[in-house]
XYZ file of C-alpha atoms in Angstrom:
763
model
C 18.860 0.571 30.996
C 17.417 -0.814 34.186
C 17.630 0.442 37.625
C 20.855 0.065 39.515
C 20.845 -1.617 42.911
C 22.829 1.214 44.687
C 21.132 2.147 48.410
C 23.237 5.001 48.980
C 21.525 8.643 49.020
C 20.921 10.906 45.941
C 23.755 12.549 44.914
C 21.685 15.681 43.882
C 21.859 18.665 46.024
C 19.238 21.280 46.916
C 17.648 23.261 44.227
C 18.800 26.109 45.902
C 22.532 25.030 45.663
C 22.814 26.151 41.837
C 26.423 26.826 40.318
C 27.586 30.392 39.559
C 27.545 29.891 35.840
C 23.550 29.084 36.025
C 23.235 32.486 38.396
C 25.056 34.359 35.897
C 23.340 33.308 33.018
C 20.059 34.126 34.672
C 20.924 37.441 35.700
C 22.190 38.008 32.343
C 19.366 37.214 30.503
C 17.197 39.026 32.910
C 19.135 42.367 32.788
C 18.132 42.435 29.194
C 14.487 41.857 29.096
C 13.539 45.145 30.926
C 13.598 48.601 29.311
C 13.150 50.113 32.765
C 16.383 50.105 34.148
C 16.845 47.743 37.601
C 14.287 45.050 37.267
C 11.872 44.605 40.216
C 10.849 41.353 41.580
C 7.673 40.909 43.525
C 8.493 39.590 46.972
C 6.291 36.783 47.992
C 4.429 37.283 51.115
C 4.236 34.046 53.146
C 1.590 33.992 56.042
C 2.738 32.385 59.273
C -0.125 29.870 59.326
C 0.828 28.898 55.520
C -0.497 25.315 54.974
C 2.738 24.393 52.565
C 5.241 23.031 54.952
C 7.689 20.060 54.330
C 5.759 16.788 55.187
C 9.037 15.536 56.823
C 12.974 15.285 55.938
C 13.852 14.137 52.673
C 14.947 10.369 53.304
C 15.262 7.446 50.824
C 14.264 4.353 52.898
C 16.978 1.572 52.746
C 14.725 -0.812 51.231
C 14.146 1.188 48.272
C 16.781 0.735 45.858
C 17.756 3.799 43.842
C 18.055 4.263 40.050
C 20.069 6.543 37.784
C 18.989 5.324 34.510
C 15.289 6.260 33.769
C 14.336 5.255 30.209
C 13.265 8.714 29.240
C 16.102 11.242 28.066
C 16.138 14.463 29.523
C 16.404 16.901 26.193
C 17.722 20.210 26.651
C 17.746 20.782 30.583
C 20.543 23.515 31.280
C 20.295 23.231 35.420
C 20.032 19.406 35.519
C 20.992 18.005 38.818
C 20.421 21.479 40.529
C 16.630 21.361 40.472
C 14.033 19.159 41.348
C 12.393 18.458 38.035
C 8.716 18.420 37.116
C 7.174 15.458 35.553
C 3.807 15.925 35.077
C 3.246 20.198 34.392
C 2.133 21.817 31.495
C 5.336 22.377 29.891
C 6.957 19.151 30.100
C 6.764 19.018 26.412
C 9.836 21.215 26.014
C 12.100 18.480 27.328
C 10.571 15.449 26.021
C 10.623 13.866 22.477
C 11.473 16.274 19.537
C 10.714 19.330 22.019
C 8.842 21.062 19.308
C 5.013 19.862 20.713
C 3.040 22.954 21.936
C 2.973 24.291 25.753
C -0.460 25.555 27.112
C -0.426 28.611 29.233
C -3.851 29.674 28.730
C -4.780 31.711 26.734
C -2.068 31.047 24.745
C 0.192 28.261 22.987
C 3.675 28.316 22.054
C 5.840 25.692 20.424
C 9.215 25.464 18.783
C 9.074 25.830 14.756
C 12.069 23.746 14.809
C 12.180 24.115 10.686
C 9.034 22.443 10.305
C 7.050 22.732 7.283
C 3.876 21.726 5.585
C 0.677 23.099 4.312
C 0.172 26.637 5.767
C 3.381 26.164 7.995
C 5.981 29.135 7.922
C 9.197 27.624 8.206
C 10.930 29.144 11.406
C 13.371 27.968 13.960
C 11.506 30.577 16.471
C 8.604 30.457 19.055
C 5.294 30.005 17.460
C 2.475 31.656 19.134
C -1.377 30.388 18.780
C -4.546 31.229 19.641
C -7.850 29.417 18.535
C -11.322 30.967 18.546
C -14.292 28.280 19.120
C -15.108 28.953 15.430
C -11.951 26.756 14.373
C -12.650 23.947 16.348
C -12.704 20.398 14.576
C -15.427 18.324 15.958
C -15.674 14.217 15.865
C -18.847 12.258 14.552
C -21.920 12.340 16.363
C -24.775 14.310 17.921
C -23.369 15.535 20.414
C -19.859 15.366 18.946
C -17.465 12.392 20.027
C -14.686 15.032 20.824
C -13.673 18.396 19.814
C -10.160 19.600 19.202
C -8.065 23.036 18.736
C -6.385 23.109 15.252
C -2.595 21.499 16.482
C 0.181 24.034 16.013
C -1.781 26.408 14.288
C 0.704 29.408 13.523
C -0.394 32.947 13.915
C 2.492 34.937 15.043
C 5.969 33.702 15.438
C 8.996 35.478 17.664
C 12.424 34.505 15.980
C 15.937 35.615 15.137
C 17.347 35.940 11.870
C 20.444 34.137 13.051
C 18.305 30.950 14.023
C 18.675 27.997 11.690
C 19.134 24.280 11.553
C 22.062 24.198 14.138
C 19.343 25.909 16.590
C 18.638 24.451 20.069
C 15.926 24.566 22.701
C 16.933 24.452 26.164
C 14.854 25.190 29.213
C 15.817 26.171 32.818
C 14.369 27.280 36.330
C 11.807 24.670 36.199
C 9.018 25.629 38.904
C 5.807 24.260 39.604
C 4.014 27.152 37.903
C 6.772 28.343 35.376
C 9.972 27.495 33.045
C 12.586 29.555 31.109
C 12.505 28.727 27.519
C 15.923 29.350 25.810
C 16.643 29.543 21.976
C 20.266 29.287 20.997
C 21.968 29.666 17.595
C 23.680 26.793 18.712
C 24.984 24.727 21.638
C 28.298 26.453 21.615
C 27.303 30.245 21.744
C 24.587 31.693 24.243
C 24.640 34.802 21.991
C 22.631 35.551 19.661
C 19.598 33.960 21.281
C 16.392 34.324 23.093
C 14.332 33.402 26.447
C 10.921 32.996 26.856
C 9.623 33.139 30.791
C 6.894 30.990 30.431
C 4.118 31.047 33.189
C 0.661 29.961 33.379
C -1.959 32.701 33.073
C 0.481 35.053 31.434
C -0.845 38.093 29.205
C 1.744 38.361 27.195
C 4.260 35.936 25.186
C 7.374 37.652 26.272
C 10.884 37.002 23.948
C 14.121 38.431 25.598
C 16.524 38.977 22.714
C 20.329 38.785 23.478
C 22.393 40.428 20.662
C 20.023 38.751 18.008
C 18.373 40.237 15.078
C 14.307 39.983 15.924
C 12.014 38.534 13.281
C 8.203 38.507 13.907
C 6.599 36.357 11.397
C 3.158 35.395 10.528
C 1.680 31.960 9.557
C -1.252 31.150 7.261
C -1.439 33.712 4.494
C 0.959 36.195 6.173
C 0.257 39.860 7.457
C -2.924 41.420 6.591
C -1.332 44.438 7.811
C 1.071 45.831 10.189
C 0.856 49.464 11.516
C 3.454 52.095 11.469
C 5.359 52.236 14.777
C 3.839 54.149 17.774
C 6.067 55.696 20.159
C 5.569 54.820 24.003
C 8.174 56.256 26.467
C 11.258 54.489 25.288
C 9.270 51.696 23.606
C 7.071 51.508 20.785
C 4.430 49.274 19.469
C 2.539 47.721 16.297
C -0.737 46.910 15.492
C -1.095 43.676 13.834
C -3.428 42.105 11.639
C -3.219 38.146 10.875
C -3.918 36.517 8.055
C -7.764 36.032 9.650
C -8.029 39.709 10.281
C -7.531 38.951 14.028
C -5.997 41.817 15.774
C -2.398 41.618 17.814
C -0.356 44.097 19.397
C 3.568 43.489 19.376
C 5.238 45.821 21.983
C 9.167 46.591 21.220
C 11.007 47.013 24.632
C 14.894 48.083 24.315
C 16.821 47.083 27.063
C 17.778 50.230 29.541
C 20.016 52.725 27.954
C 19.817 51.603 24.330
C 17.418 53.493 21.776
C 16.712 52.036 18.467
C 15.102 53.746 15.462
C 11.497 52.533 15.150
C 12.210 52.464 11.333
C 14.830 50.019 11.531
C 11.916 47.271 11.714
C 10.558 46.802 8.363
C 8.237 44.438 6.655
C 10.773 42.068 4.452
C 7.557 40.175 2.831
C 4.096 39.401 3.627
C 5.433 36.990 6.388
C 8.340 38.741 7.761
C 8.832 41.880 9.902
C 12.486 42.226 10.312
C 14.442 44.136 13.371
C 17.708 45.689 13.754
C 20.872 43.474 14.236
C 22.035 42.870 17.707
C 19.115 43.839 19.668
C 19.054 43.849 23.161
C 15.552 43.812 25.016
C 12.144 42.184 24.662
C 9.332 41.942 22.447
C 6.090 41.252 23.896
C 2.757 39.752 21.810
C -0.802 39.696 22.964
C -3.915 39.009 21.072
C -6.535 41.825 21.328
C -10.171 41.021 20.411
C -11.398 44.512 22.501
C -10.173 47.047 19.929
C -9.459 50.747 21.596
C -10.368 49.437 25.097
C -8.065 45.992 24.975
C -5.203 48.367 23.452
C -5.857 50.726 26.545
C -5.321 47.558 29.108
C -2.214 46.239 27.329
C -0.682 49.941 26.990
C -0.632 49.923 30.754
C 0.710 46.136 31.338
C 3.434 46.284 28.544
C 6.992 46.365 29.428
C 6.098 44.249 33.014
C 5.852 40.377 32.481
C 5.661 37.442 34.928
C 8.811 35.433 35.663
C 7.266 32.729 38.344
C 4.609 31.809 40.786
C 4.462 30.647 44.164
C 1.412 29.397 45.979
C 0.589 29.918 49.299
C -2.723 29.249 51.317
C -4.347 29.218 54.856
C -7.348 27.442 56.110
C -8.962 28.815 58.954
C -12.425 28.166 60.663
C -13.670 26.076 57.201
C -12.679 28.778 54.901
C -9.592 28.120 52.573
C -7.764 31.020 50.889
C -4.985 29.885 48.319
C -2.775 32.805 46.024
C -0.684 32.631 43.467
C 1.827 35.093 43.924
C 3.881 36.363 41.009
C 7.180 37.344 40.531
C 7.760 39.857 37.889
C 10.504 41.792 35.847
C 9.448 45.611 35.475
C 7.803 48.270 37.434
C 4.546 48.538 35.964
C 1.173 46.902 36.884
C 0.680 43.059 36.417
C -1.829 41.767 34.454
C -2.659 37.731 34.548
C -5.538 35.723 33.331
C -7.513 33.716 35.070
C -9.842 30.790 34.612
C -13.403 30.548 35.115
C -13.148 28.693 38.322
C -10.807 31.434 39.725
C -13.304 34.065 38.521
C -16.242 32.257 40.485
C -14.012 32.482 43.811
C -12.047 35.443 43.367
C -11.295 37.043 46.483
C -13.643 40.017 47.224
C -10.723 42.562 46.954
C -9.603 41.360 43.175
C -13.337 42.225 42.107
C -12.542 45.701 40.994
C -9.059 44.371 39.452
C -10.860 42.399 36.762
C -11.190 43.856 32.929
C -13.566 42.971 30.405
C -10.548 41.521 28.572
C -11.242 37.917 27.823
C -9.674 35.275 25.370
C -10.850 31.768 24.935
C -8.684 28.846 26.300
C -8.653 25.771 24.515
C -10.593 23.578 26.977
C -11.380 25.799 30.152
C -13.718 28.466 28.639
C -12.989 32.096 28.691
C -10.141 33.408 30.716
C -10.364 36.846 32.194
C -7.811 39.576 32.375
C -6.805 40.615 35.822
C -4.756 43.157 37.532
C -3.119 41.748 40.042
C 0.411 40.463 41.502
C -1.213 37.805 43.762
C -4.189 35.765 42.300
C -6.322 34.961 45.543
C -9.017 32.638 45.783
C -11.404 31.913 48.518
C -13.181 28.564 48.911
C -15.733 28.342 51.792
C -17.476 25.212 53.106
C -14.535 23.150 53.351
C -15.299 19.470 54.049
C -13.687 19.635 57.476
C -16.549 17.218 59.081
C -15.771 14.411 56.468
C -14.243 11.097 57.472
C -14.392 7.815 56.815
C -17.989 6.762 56.795
C -20.976 8.006 54.877
C -20.904 11.933 54.870
C -23.355 14.662 53.787
C -23.374 18.383 55.405
C -26.266 17.484 57.204
C -24.557 14.107 58.729
C -21.425 16.018 59.627
C -18.993 14.142 61.670
C -21.766 12.197 63.246
C -22.018 8.467 63.091
C -24.915 7.074 61.100
C -27.477 5.101 62.965
C -28.801 1.930 61.276
C -32.069 0.354 62.179
C -31.817 -3.667 63.331
C -32.889 -4.929 60.134
C -30.241 -2.761 58.115
C -27.585 -3.766 60.819
C -28.422 -7.584 60.581
C -28.210 -7.377 56.843
C -24.925 -5.600 56.888
C -23.397 -8.211 59.337
C -24.095 -11.047 57.118
C -22.691 -9.570 53.768
C -19.910 -7.944 55.971
C -18.749 -11.499 57.209
C -18.878 -12.855 53.735
C -16.837 -10.058 52.253
C -14.195 -10.118 54.992
C -13.481 -13.751 54.393
C -12.904 -13.202 50.828
C -10.870 -10.232 51.558
C -8.673 -11.910 53.932
C -8.434 -14.983 51.485
C -8.194 -13.402 48.296
C -4.359 -12.363 47.211
C -3.429 -9.017 45.988
C -2.789 -8.458 42.377
C 0.997 -8.827 42.198
C 1.467 -7.329 38.657
C -0.047 -3.831 39.473
C 0.164 -1.246 41.878
C -3.128 0.289 40.751
C -5.158 -2.795 41.290
C -3.147 -3.729 44.445
C -4.084 -0.397 45.908
C -7.818 -0.854 44.990
C -7.874 -4.141 46.606
C -6.484 -3.047 49.742
C -8.468 -0.084 49.916
C -11.385 -2.132 49.557
C -10.522 -4.360 52.614
C -9.440 -1.561 54.719
C -13.594 0.189 53.924
C -14.848 -3.367 55.071
C -12.540 -3.329 58.277
C -13.517 0.158 58.950
C -17.540 -0.729 58.537
C -17.114 -3.708 60.933
C -15.354 -1.664 63.642
C -17.096 1.751 63.529
C -20.808 0.374 62.595
C -20.782 -3.119 63.276
C -18.239 -3.185 66.202
C -17.857 -6.915 64.988
C -15.249 -8.901 66.990
C -13.743 -10.342 63.655
C -11.919 -6.815 63.294
C -8.642 -7.811 64.937
C -7.817 -11.056 62.627
C -8.883 -8.861 59.927
C -6.675 -5.978 60.569
C -3.743 -8.450 61.366
C -4.399 -9.775 57.689
C -4.448 -6.354 56.027
C -0.980 -5.228 57.985
C 0.286 -8.336 56.462
C -0.600 -7.901 53.363
C 0.579 -4.247 53.051
C 3.631 -5.041 54.832
C 5.050 -6.749 51.704
C 4.994 -3.284 49.902
C 6.435 -1.422 52.914
C 9.380 -3.962 52.744
C 9.223 -3.733 48.912
C 8.910 -7.482 48.551
C 5.883 -7.370 46.082
C 6.478 -9.017 42.699
C 7.303 -5.692 41.026
C 9.538 -3.694 43.572
C 9.349 0.142 43.805
C 12.368 2.212 43.057
C 13.564 5.760 43.770
C 14.222 7.422 40.339
C 17.077 9.771 41.135
C 17.087 10.917 37.532
C 13.444 12.447 37.146
C 13.058 12.435 41.331
C 10.286 10.194 42.361
C 9.080 6.608 43.297
C 8.341 4.157 40.319
C 7.450 0.767 39.722
C 10.122 -1.892 38.517
C 7.738 -2.900 35.891
C 8.242 -0.284 33.247
C 11.992 -0.695 33.071
C 11.145 -3.579 30.641
C 7.768 -2.899 29.485
C 6.993 0.672 29.210
C 3.211 0.253 29.062
C 3.073 -1.953 32.678
C 0.733 -0.638 35.299
C -0.568 2.094 32.766
C 2.662 4.088 32.725
C 3.377 4.165 36.382
C 7.312 3.976 35.808
C 6.909 7.177 33.320
C 4.961 9.034 36.180
C 1.302 8.408 34.808
C -1.273 7.940 37.234
C 0.936 8.057 40.596
C -1.851 10.088 42.207
C -4.201 7.104 41.317
C -1.992 4.295 42.243
C -0.564 5.686 45.779
C -3.685 7.614 46.874
C -5.152 3.842 47.461
C -1.933 3.102 49.488
C -2.190 6.061 51.617
C -6.374 5.898 52.078
C -5.595 2.125 53.236
C -2.676 3.145 55.534
C -4.939 6.191 57.318
C -7.727 3.285 58.020
C -5.206 1.362 59.523
C -3.709 3.897 61.518
C -7.368 4.971 62.683
C -7.963 1.440 63.813
C -4.694 0.858 65.479
C -2.515 4.247 66.283
C 0.461 2.125 67.238
C 0.896 0.556 63.585
C 2.414 4.341 62.845
C 5.336 3.568 65.053
C 6.162 0.051 64.177
C 9.128 -0.345 61.723
C 8.913 1.943 58.566
C 5.109 2.124 58.200
C 4.508 5.787 58.868
C 7.768 7.048 56.648
C 6.581 4.621 53.916
C 3.405 5.969 53.434
C 4.913 9.600 53.962
C 7.082 8.608 50.849
C 4.171 8.150 48.628
C 2.314 11.309 49.663
C 5.389 13.333 49.277
C 5.666 11.579 45.716
C 2.461 13.092 44.258
C 1.798 15.554 46.722
C 4.856 17.466 47.875
C 4.645 20.399 49.967
C 7.880 21.615 49.967
C 9.284 23.927 47.319
C 12.872 23.165 48.150
C 12.689 19.449 48.632
C 15.496 17.509 47.335
C 13.621 14.195 46.590
C 10.605 15.025 45.016
C 8.758 17.763 43.222
C 6.175 20.432 44.531
C 2.759 18.879 44.079
C 3.801 16.598 40.871
C -0.059 15.680 40.116
C -2.502 18.400 41.469
C -1.988 21.570 39.272
C -3.085 24.312 41.505
C -3.614 26.618 38.664
C -6.021 24.236 36.973
C -7.644 23.206 39.841
C -7.306 19.379 39.221
C -4.419 16.723 38.838
C -2.817 15.742 35.296
C -2.286 12.056 34.911
C -0.094 11.929 32.017
C 3.432 12.191 33.013
C 7.098 11.598 30.703
C 5.380 11.257 27.693
C 5.626 13.813 24.730
C 2.200 14.871 23.877
C 0.476 16.784 20.833
C -2.696 17.596 22.658
C -0.968 18.022 26.301
C -1.512 16.634 29.665
C -4.679 14.797 30.322
C -6.802 13.301 33.144
C -9.551 10.508 32.809
C -10.611 9.836 36.347
C -11.823 12.665 38.294
C -13.435 10.479 41.216
C -9.722 8.930 41.621
C -8.169 12.078 41.585
C -10.760 13.645 44.364
C -10.224 10.181 46.278
C -6.261 10.912 46.142
C -6.811 14.522 47.971
C -9.481 12.465 50.365
C -6.540 10.047 51.234
C -4.260 13.160 51.778
C -6.888 14.839 53.905
C -7.469 11.283 56.230
C -3.930 10.496 56.247
C -3.124 13.861 57.555
C -6.047 13.558 60.265
C -4.675 9.857 61.150
C -1.027 11.315 62.115
C -1.835 14.349 63.368
C -0.562 16.401 60.622
C -3.071 19.467 60.544
C -1.320 21.471 57.462
C -1.596 17.959 55.532
C -5.251 17.712 56.454
C -6.085 21.393 55.546
C -4.439 20.696 52.000
C -6.255 17.636 51.490
C -9.784 19.544 52.349
C -8.663 22.875 50.158
C -7.750 20.443 47.320
C -11.250 18.653 47.476
C -12.856 22.248 47.487
C -10.927 23.354 44.403
C -11.654 19.991 42.682
C -15.501 20.525 43.356
C -15.446 23.649 41.581
C -13.036 22.844 38.803
C -14.843 19.311 38.267
C -18.000 21.041 37.880
C -16.581 23.517 35.450
C -14.703 21.468 33.137
C -15.564 17.793 33.474
C -19.070 17.515 34.808
C -21.189 18.873 32.311
C -24.499 20.327 33.493
C -26.930 21.597 30.948
C -26.049 25.369 31.520
C -22.302 24.579 30.770
C -20.571 27.488 28.650
C -16.955 26.278 29.192
C -17.372 23.654 26.492
C -18.941 24.342 22.876
C -22.885 23.611 22.625
C -21.688 20.709 19.971
C -20.196 18.665 22.962
C -21.964 19.385 26.126
C -24.903 16.800 25.740
C -22.313 14.130 26.608
C -22.605 15.221 30.379
C -19.049 14.456 31.129
C -15.942 15.053 29.194
C -14.323 11.852 28.997
C -10.648 12.201 28.622
C -9.972 15.964 29.156
C -6.729 17.108 27.540
C -5.063 20.437 27.490
C -5.815 20.762 23.805
C -9.234 18.680 23.322
C -12.218 16.868 24.905
C -12.893 13.107 23.687
C -15.827 11.383 25.044
C -14.043 8.243 25.325
C -11.855 6.142 27.778
C -8.504 4.449 27.163
C -10.096 1.251 27.922
C -13.216 1.627 26.005
C -16.033 3.751 24.469
C -19.157 2.391 26.275
C -21.108 5.135 28.358
C -20.789 3.144 31.475
C -17.002 2.986 31.121
C -16.568 6.885 30.047
C -19.040 7.881 33.011
C -17.975 4.936 35.682
C -14.823 5.591 35.626
C -15.507 9.462 36.985
C -17.257 7.884 39.566
C -15.308 5.152 41.284
C -14.502 4.799 44.017
C -17.520 6.025 45.443
C -16.374 7.623 48.777
C -17.383 10.169 51.218
C -15.725 12.617 49.066
C -18.326 11.838 46.218
C -20.981 13.681 47.909
C -19.109 16.812 48.126
C -17.566 16.369 44.401
C -20.687 15.257 42.318
C -23.460 17.794 42.736
C -27.284 16.350 42.870
C -28.061 18.409 39.506
C -25.385 16.957 37.794
C -25.899 13.518 38.742
C -29.546 13.744 37.887
C -28.967 15.067 34.429
C -26.299 12.351 33.929
C -28.657 9.525 34.897
C -31.625 11.076 32.995
C -29.402 11.417 29.848
C -27.434 8.118 30.037
C -28.779 5.321 32.562
C -32.319 5.997 33.227
C -34.909 3.541 32.063
C -33.152 0.216 32.700
C -29.803 1.300 30.759
C -27.624 1.024 34.210
C -28.465 -2.734 33.926
C -25.091 -3.219 32.258
C -22.419 -6.319 32.421
C -19.882 -6.648 35.107
C -19.074 -4.254 38.205
C -19.614 -1.285 36.297
C -23.456 -2.117 37.288
C -22.812 -1.619 40.715
C -20.866 1.575 40.180
C -23.773 3.254 38.487
C -26.158 1.658 41.190
C -23.642 3.383 43.911
C -23.700 6.589 42.191
C -27.410 6.660 42.078
C -27.752 6.790 45.664
C -26.558 10.544 45.437
C -30.102 11.176 43.837
C -32.114 7.880 44.766
C -30.590 6.153 47.921
C -34.111 4.022 48.153
C -33.660 2.317 44.814
C -29.884 2.184 45.243
C -30.137 0.393 48.483
C -32.620 -1.907 46.868
C -30.311 -3.045 44.249
C -27.469 -3.896 46.732
C -30.066 -5.447 49.183
C -31.844 -7.531 46.627
C -29.363 -8.522 44.364
C -29.979 -9.838 40.674
C -33.277 -11.425 40.292
C -33.406 -12.164 43.995
C -29.885 -14.033 44.143
C -26.958 -11.644 44.731
C -23.866 -12.167 42.132
C -20.587 -10.578 43.324
C -19.680 -10.275 39.550
C -21.822 -6.878 39.794
C -19.197 -5.428 42.248
C -16.014 -3.688 41.180
C -12.963 -5.256 42.281
C -12.251 -2.133 44.286
C -15.547 -1.922 46.077
C -17.680 -4.387 48.077
C -21.394 -4.908 48.662
C -20.679 -4.176 52.474
C -19.569 -0.549 51.461
C -22.167 -0.140 48.917
C -25.119 -1.063 51.344
C -23.689 1.252 54.142
C -23.286 3.932 51.532
C -26.800 4.002 50.142
C -28.722 3.118 53.487
C -26.648 6.294 55.197
C -28.012 8.641 52.023
C -31.466 7.593 52.920
C -32.023 4.406 51.403
C -32.746 2.877 54.805
C -31.561 3.542 58.507
């Protein structure tokens, strides 16, 4: 089905305007999930200078047709048209494909059994729970290993109900940026018997809420090694469980308020099945315990309380960024949450005493640490507030670099040629990605010619750039964009007939990559000619792109909050509406960072201080997360020792790291895609220590002399540690004659000369 041509506003209502039946259903299951009487939910404390404010009012521009027929079907979404759905978040597998691929909450993974069978697999229609130790990883060939992968859907414990069978269905509701509710019902006609799993990133328990169902705890592999007798704790009780591999787990049985079950009603039926009483109301919580008595003591304080939602708030004051994931919980006890390594590095001082010795391994992010908190707060100092369009280091700051007459003369000659080429060459018409790169290159040349060269050719070049961008603002390009009212976002028309077109843009792949280049281009134009912002739909069109991949309004109607950037993981996910056995993934950290840089500079250009602050904070968080999870220094402990020799992860999935790209396996491709585009943000994101180790491992001693534009990328990256050699390369060319084949289509020799010279190659 293709897009419609309707241009009326979307018919969906605000996410807050849910019908009464949905609210009654939610209240019903919440009331059964706590054993401590009236549920208590944390109130989010929003600071008055919270930087997450609406960008502008929701409004679909008249030149953007509206489609209500996206090719990807929604599976089991209960509150469709009452919420703004998340396309790129960690739980997307629950409403895509067969709905039985895992969701990674870290440290656990969960997935619907859906009656699947196979070697070592217990047939179940319940929710499977997995946690993988490093000793269980599988590795690819080579030394270092090409990839490592966590065993997929390796069952450990399973929360299910005896009533579940082939008619069981999975639905989801309350889709939020950091959470979702997953429901299992006996069939589509009955809400009871059933179960609900509130799923939140970093949750310390897998909590299953039962609605008049007979609980079943199952064990995968070779079955239970042992289950203890019931241990009474207040109105609840617990069991110590040893799985088939000898690893220790805890199961807490929390009946609903006012109901008292006999612990002996739970009985071991066979080596794989632990059966509870009929018509059970309440919740069962599962947690892995690698710390023996100490770990059990921690979980004993936390059980009965669980997280149901998180909301992000942040402030930026005097170059200091503070962001908090503020959790809503059910229960009156303290809340235990798991934090990732980059959280621990930047943890707010007040949380130091709240950290515990309880750690569990994540699949690709190292060890997660359990913390007592209802607000996971991190602090980032030294935000890049002085960074602008020109070459930047902390020492340069907001100052403009001054070049010698000799350097200026060379840049002038090269820039004149590059400008004429940029003005004459057509914008790639079949791809938003390549079009954005082309326009961003043009914009950077104009910036150099205005701010560094003060060239009289700038007005003519700027008029041409505006003309080229105008066809996109007016939606006259070869493949126009549509507003997708089904999944809520801006998508290319190309994918309605060819799902693989433009890297899957129509299916929400890579939106931060694609649209970030356009936003940056517009920021440069606005910097050079502020009046452009008031002409036609220029400003509103760019705001539309920002809202699509980086909406800052939790209650937005037309776009989900922060589609691409995952504020828990500290980086974006590129994969959209594709069922994925290994979860979401990210291939280009540099374009991820550039998308944040574009937000920062667009915010600065239009005078939106909150947007500029969000861009600065995103860059700071990315610098930390990239250094932990993507850029692998010799002392990295977040990835297995057999993998870290590569220096970069290649493609980082939620469930594996693979030293490869989607378009080849040569080192210049795998590393280069994490370098381009070289921008002012590159200095901030790529540490000198990492760049030196990467260069020494893969590109020193002439190994950077590769074919095509990748050579220019490698030598531009070299400027971060050896700007003189980098500048000499771009000054002299190949064997004394310059050949533009060594420049990537998204870059220019002009920028690379300015870049390498400013970083110390020549001034």
